[in-house]
Amino acid sequence: DRFHELLAKTEVFEHFLQKKLPNVKRYGLEGSESIVVLLDQLIFEATQHGIVDIVAGLSHRGRMSILANLLEYPQDEMLRKLRGGSEFSDESPHSGDMLVDLAKPATLRYPGVESPVNVDVLWNACHLESGMPVGMGKSRTKDINIARAQNRRSHTIGDHVLSVSLHGDSSFAGQGIVAESLGMSGLAHFTNGGTVHVVINNQVGYTTPASHTRTTRYASDIAKFADIPIIHVNGDYPEELARAARTAVAYRQKFRKASTKSFGKCAVGNDGACDVVIDVWTFRKRGHNELDEPAFTQPAMYKRINSRKSIPVTYEDRLIASGELTKE
């Protein structure tokens, strides 16, 4: 089972880093491991619609796990970076980027899919949401360039490239660049055919509960002003996240409208966007980073979190109970 394998690898990876490098701020994915399943399904579903390129803007939260366990980032290079080294060789004059802004292109292959899919991970200051507009622009440019290279006289924006953008719940609700980007997403000269936004909603921003960070009920409510559909899903259930991914891609593919009749002019009209938001309700096992003690500021929340099993273990127990997996 691919879901079980991804979840198990993610949990082992996080446990290894916590044991060997406990003083490194890696912003781990513990409590939100099912995000890896969601991203995997988004990429796979995109290939079923002829998408050949993914432009991915990742968040701080879980970046190491996503790169290592899904996007095949070389783990020896990652460990070098985690230990304070650079992503460049010793002979390079470059010092490298912050650990949590690490990026590297990946090429993924899926069983039954003839062509590989390229995943272009953005270098971005992710907690500032700068990757969101960059991803919109880069995916649009890539898509038009692919159509030009194929000498297509007419195509719909987003035929070849999908933009996927990960957000923290507080940054999605609080950063003004989010509203600006959503407001431009349907304009003819800016649309990329639709971005799938994934909100990793661990219900606390740094040390602040949701009730003190926003007026709206949901972190994703800012998307409502642009008539963007929002899918709320429980991160405890990986199969439901996979269903949400399939629904999001299918919606985007069916309803995007902007097409370019010639490459000298952009589409006319402001109905070209077809963004979708997936609001994943989950939790954060540790603090904002691994050096914080979250029980100081959220004692009741972390009493419940520390008393429960992890998402990978819970999912494994369900597979064993249903007979799809054995303990051996």
Coordinates of C-alpha atoms in Angstrom, one line a residue:
D1 CA 0.0 0.0 0.0
R2 CA 1.6 3.2 -1.2
F3 CA -0.1 5.3 1.5
H4 CA 1.2 3.1 4.3
E5 CA 4.7 3.1 2.8
L6 CA 4.8 6.9 2.6
L7 CA 3.5 7.4 6.1
A8 CA 5.9 4.8 7.6
K9 CA 8.9 6.4 5.8
T10 CA 7.9 9.8 7.0
E11 CA 7.5 8.8 10.6
V12 CA 10.8 6.9 10.7
F13 CA 12.5 9.8 9.1
E14 CA 11.1 12.3 11.6
H15 CA 12.0 10.0 14.6
F16 CA 15.6 9.6 13.2
L17 CA 16.1 13.3 13.0
Q18 CA 14.6 14.0 16.4
K19 CA 17.0 11.4 18.0
K20 CA 20.1 12.3 16.1
L21 CA 19.7 16.1 15.7
P22 CA 17.4 17.2 18.5
N23 CA 18.8 20.7 18.5
V24 CA 18.1 21.5 14.8
K25 CA 15.1 23.6 13.9
R26 CA 13.6 21.5 11.1
Y27 CA 9.9 22.3 11.6
G28 CA 8.9 18.7 11.4
L29 CA 5.8 17.1 10.0
E30 CA 4.9 15.0 13.1
G31 CA 1.2 15.1 13.5
S32 CA 0.7 16.1 9.9
E33 CA 2.3 13.1 8.1
S34 CA -0.7 12.5 5.9
I35 CA 0.2 15.7 4.0
V36 CA 2.7 13.6 2.1
V37 CA -0.1 11.3 0.9
L38 CA -2.1 14.3 -0.2
L39 CA 0.7 15.7 -2.3
D40 CA 1.5 12.3 -3.8
Q41 CA -2.1 12.0 -4.9
L42 CA -2.2 15.5 -6.3
I43 CA 0.8 14.8 -8.4
F44 CA -0.5 11.4 -9.6
E45 CA -4.0 12.8 -10.4
A46 CA -2.4 15.6 -12.4
T47 CA -0.6 13.0 -14.6
Q48 CA -4.0 11.5 -15.3
H49 CA -5.0 14.7 -17.0
G50 CA -1.9 15.2 -19.1
I51 CA 0.0 17.4 -16.7
V52 CA 3.8 17.1 -17.2
D53 CA 5.1 19.7 -14.8
I54 CA 4.3 20.6 -11.2
V55 CA 5.4 23.9 -9.7
A56 CA 5.5 23.4 -5.9
G57 CA 5.8 26.1 -3.2
L58 CA 6.4 24.3 0.1
S59 CA 5.9 25.6 3.6
H60 CA 8.4 25.4 6.5
R61 CA 6.3 22.8 8.1
G62 CA 7.3 19.4 6.8
R63 CA 9.7 20.6 4.1
M64 CA 12.4 18.1 5.1
S65 CA 10.0 15.1 5.1
I66 CA 8.4 16.1 1.8
L67 CA 11.7 16.5 0.0
A68 CA 13.2 13.3 1.4
N69 CA 10.3 10.9 1.3
L70 CA 8.3 12.1 -1.7
L71 CA 10.5 14.2 -3.9
E72 CA 13.6 12.0 -3.6
Y73 CA 16.0 14.6 -2.3
P74 CA 19.4 12.8 -1.7
Q75 CA 19.4 12.1 2.0
D76 CA 23.2 12.3 2.3
E77 CA 22.9 15.9 1.0
M78 CA 20.1 16.7 3.4
L79 CA 22.0 15.3 6.4
R80 CA 25.0 17.5 5.4
K81 CA 22.7 20.5 5.3
L82 CA 21.0 19.6 8.6
R83 CA 24.5 19.4 10.3
G84 CA 25.2 22.9 9.2
G85 CA 26.8 22.3 5.8
S86 CA 25.9 23.8 2.5
E87 CA 23.9 22.3 -0.3
F88 CA 26.8 23.3 -2.6
S89 CA 30.2 21.6 -2.8
D90 CA 33.1 22.6 -0.7
E91 CA 34.7 24.3 -3.7
S92 CA 31.7 26.5 -4.3
P93 CA 31.9 30.1 -3.2
H94 CA 28.2 30.1 -2.3
S95 CA 27.1 29.6 1.3
G96 CA 23.6 28.3 0.5
D97 CA 20.1 29.1 1.7
M98 CA 18.3 28.6 5.0
L99 CA 17.6 25.0 5.8
V100 CA 13.8 25.4 5.7
D101 CA 14.0 27.1 2.3
L102 CA 15.8 24.1 0.7
A103 CA 14.7 23.1 -2.8
K104 CA 15.7 20.8 -5.6
P105 CA 13.8 19.8 -8.8
A106 CA 12.6 16.2 -8.9
T107 CA 11.4 13.8 -11.6
L108 CA 8.8 11.3 -10.4
R109 CA 7.4 8.1 -12.1
Y110 CA 4.2 6.4 -11.3
P111 CA 3.1 2.9 -12.2
G112 CA 0.9 2.9 -15.2
V113 CA 1.9 6.4 -16.2
E114 CA 3.8 6.5 -19.4
S115 CA 5.7 9.8 -19.0
P116 CA 7.5 11.1 -15.8
V117 CA 6.3 14.3 -14.1
N118 CA 8.7 17.1 -13.3
V119 CA 8.3 18.8 -9.9
D120 CA 9.9 22.2 -9.7
V121 CA 10.3 23.1 -6.0
L122 CA 10.5 26.8 -5.5
W123 CA 13.2 28.5 -3.4
N124 CA 11.0 30.6 -1.2
A125 CA 10.7 32.3 2.2
C126 CA 7.7 30.1 2.8
H127 CA 6.3 31.6 6.0
L128 CA 6.1 35.0 4.2
E129 CA 4.0 33.3 1.5
S130 CA 6.3 34.7 -1.2
G131 CA 6.2 31.4 -3.0
M132 CA 2.5 31.8 -3.8
P133 CA 2.7 34.6 -6.5
V134 CA 6.0 33.2 -7.8
G135 CA 4.4 29.8 -8.3
M136 CA 1.5 31.4 -10.1
G137 CA 3.7 33.2 -12.5
K138 CA 6.2 30.4 -13.1
S139 CA 3.5 27.8 -13.8
R140 CA 1.8 30.2 -16.3
T141 CA 5.1 30.9 -18.1
K142 CA 6.0 27.2 -18.2
D143 CA 2.6 26.2 -19.5
I144 CA 2.7 28.8 -22.3
N145 CA 6.2 27.9 -23.3
I146 CA 5.4 24.2 -23.5
A147 CA 2.4 25.0 -25.8
R148 CA 4.6 27.2 -27.9
A149 CA 7.3 24.4 -28.2
Q150 CA 4.5 22.1 -29.4
N151 CA 3.3 24.7 -32.0
R152 CA -0.2 24.5 -30.6
R153 CA -2.4 27.2 -32.1
S154 CA -4.9 27.1 -29.3
H155 CA -4.7 25.8 -25.7
T156 CA -6.2 26.3 -22.3
I157 CA -4.0 27.8 -19.7
G158 CA -3.0 25.1 -17.3
D159 CA -3.1 22.2 -19.8
H160 CA 0.5 21.2 -19.0
V161 CA 1.5 22.6 -15.7
L162 CA -0.2 22.6 -12.2
S163 CA 0.8 24.9 -9.4
V164 CA 0.6 23.5 -5.9
S165 CA 1.1 25.8 -2.9
L166 CA 1.4 24.8 0.7
H167 CA 0.5 27.2 3.6
G168 CA 0.4 27.3 7.3
D169 CA -3.0 28.1 8.7
S170 CA -1.9 31.4 10.4
S171 CA 0.1 32.6 7.4
F172 CA -2.7 31.8 4.9
A173 CA -5.2 33.8 7.1
G174 CA -2.8 36.6 8.0
Q175 CA -0.4 37.4 5.2
G176 CA -1.7 40.1 2.9
I177 CA 0.1 38.7 -0.1
V178 CA -2.3 35.7 0.0
A179 CA -5.4 37.9 -0.6
E180 CA -3.5 39.9 -3.3
S181 CA -2.6 36.7 -5.1
L182 CA -6.0 35.2 -4.9
G183 CA -7.5 38.4 -6.2
M184 CA -5.3 38.3 -9.2
S185 CA -5.7 34.5 -9.9
G186 CA -8.6 35.0 -12.2
L187 CA -7.3 37.9 -14.2
A188 CA -6.6 37.2 -17.9
H189 CA -3.0 38.3 -17.8
F190 CA -2.2 36.5 -14.6
T191 CA -4.2 33.3 -14.4
N192 CA -2.3 30.0 -14.5
G193 CA -5.4 27.8 -14.9
G194 CA -5.8 27.2 -11.2
T195 CA -3.6 26.6 -8.2
V196 CA -4.3 23.9 -5.6
H197 CA -3.7 25.4 -2.2
V198 CA -3.0 23.1 0.8
V199 CA -3.4 24.6 4.2
I200 CA -1.6 22.6 6.9
N201 CA -4.0 23.6 9.7
N202 CA -2.4 22.6 13.0
Q203 CA -4.8 25.0 14.8
V204 CA -2.0 27.1 16.4
G205 CA 0.2 29.8 14.9
Y206 CA 3.6 29.7 16.6
T207 CA 2.2 30.0 20.2
T208 CA -1.1 31.6 19.4
P209 CA -4.4 29.7 19.3
A210 CA -6.7 30.3 16.3
S211 CA -9.2 32.2 18.4
H212 CA -6.6 35.0 18.8
T213 CA -5.2 35.1 15.3
R214 CA -8.3 35.8 13.1
T215 CA -11.9 36.8 13.1
T216 CA -13.1 34.1 10.7
R217 CA -14.1 30.6 11.7
Y218 CA -11.7 28.9 9.3
A219 CA -8.2 29.8 8.3
S220 CA -9.2 29.2 4.7
D221 CA -12.1 31.7 4.7
I222 CA -10.1 34.4 3.0
A223 CA -10.5 32.4 -0.2
K224 CA -14.3 32.9 -0.2
F225 CA -14.1 36.4 -1.5
A226 CA -12.7 35.0 -4.8
D227 CA -15.4 32.3 -5.0
I228 CA -12.8 29.6 -4.5
P229 CA -14.1 26.2 -3.4
I230 CA -12.7 25.0 0.0
I231 CA -12.5 21.3 1.0
H232 CA -12.1 20.7 4.7
V233 CA -10.6 17.4 5.5
N234 CA -9.5 15.5 8.7
G235 CA -5.8 14.8 8.5
D236 CA -6.2 11.6 10.6
Y237 CA -7.6 9.8 7.6
P238 CA -5.1 9.6 4.7
E239 CA -7.7 8.0 2.4
E240 CA -9.9 11.1 2.8
L241 CA -7.0 13.4 1.9
A242 CA -6.4 11.3 -1.2
R243 CA -10.1 11.8 -2.1
A244 CA -9.8 15.5 -1.5
A245 CA -6.8 15.6 -3.9
R246 CA -8.7 13.8 -6.6
T247 CA -11.7 16.1 -6.2
A248 CA -9.5 19.3 -6.3
V249 CA -7.7 18.3 -9.5
A250 CA -10.9 17.1 -11.2
Y251 CA -12.6 20.5 -10.3
R252 CA -9.7 22.5 -11.6
Q253 CA -9.6 20.5 -14.8
K254 CA -13.3 20.7 -15.5
F255 CA -13.9 24.4 -14.8
R256 CA -10.9 26.4 -15.9
K257 CA -11.9 28.5 -18.8
A258 CA -9.2 30.9 -20.0
S259 CA -7.7 30.0 -23.3
T260 CA -5.2 31.7 -25.6
K261 CA -6.1 31.8 -29.2
S262 CA -2.7 33.2 -30.2
F263 CA 0.5 33.6 -28.1
G264 CA 0.8 37.3 -28.9
K265 CA -2.2 38.1 -26.7
C266 CA -3.5 36.8 -23.4
A267 CA -7.0 35.5 -22.9
V268 CA -9.8 38.1 -22.4
G269 CA -12.1 38.0 -19.4
N270 CA -11.6 37.5 -15.7
D271 CA -13.1 34.0 -15.3
G272 CA -10.0 32.0 -16.0
A273 CA -9.0 31.1 -12.4
C274 CA -10.0 27.8 -10.9
D275 CA -8.1 27.6 -7.7
V276 CA -9.1 25.1 -5.0
V277 CA -8.2 25.2 -1.3
I278 CA -7.8 22.0 0.7
D279 CA -7.9 22.8 4.4
V280 CA -6.3 19.9 6.3
W281 CA -7.2 19.8 10.0
T282 CA -4.3 18.2 11.8
F283 CA -2.0 18.9 14.7
R284 CA 1.6 19.7 15.6
K285 CA 3.4 17.1 17.7
R286 CA 6.1 19.5 18.9
G287 CA 6.4 23.2 19.2
H288 CA 6.7 25.7 16.3
N289 CA 10.2 24.3 16.0
E290 CA 11.8 21.4 17.9
L291 CA 13.4 23.7 20.5
D292 CA 10.0 25.1 21.7
E293 CA 7.9 23.5 24.5
P294 CA 4.3 23.9 23.3
A295 CA 2.7 22.7 26.6
F296 CA 3.8 26.1 28.2
T297 CA 1.3 28.0 26.1
Q298 CA -1.2 25.3 25.1
P299 CA -1.3 22.9 28.0
A300 CA -4.8 21.5 27.4
M301 CA -4.2 20.9 23.7
Y302 CA -0.9 19.2 24.2
K303 CA -2.2 17.0 27.0
R304 CA -4.5 15.5 24.4
I305 CA -1.9 15.4 21.6
N306 CA 0.7 13.6 23.8
S307 CA -1.9 11.0 24.9
R308 CA -2.8 9.9 21.3
K309 CA -1.1 7.7 18.8
S310 CA 0.6 9.1 15.7
I311 CA -1.3 9.2 12.4
P312 CA 0.9 6.5 10.7
V313 CA 0.4 4.1 13.6
T314 CA -3.3 4.8 13.7
Y315 CA -3.6 4.2 10.0
E316 CA -1.6 1.0 10.3
D317 CA -3.9 -0.2 13.1
R318 CA -6.9 0.3 10.8
L319 CA -5.3 -1.6 8.0
I320 CA -4.5 -4.5 10.3
A321 CA -8.0 -4.5 11.8
S322 CA -9.5 -4.6 8.3
G323 CA -7.3 -7.4 7.2
E324 CA -5.5 -5.4 4.5
L325 CA -2.2 -5.7 6.4
T326 CA -0.7 -8.2 8.9
K327 CA 1.5 -7.4 11.9
E328 CA 4.3 -9.4 10.3

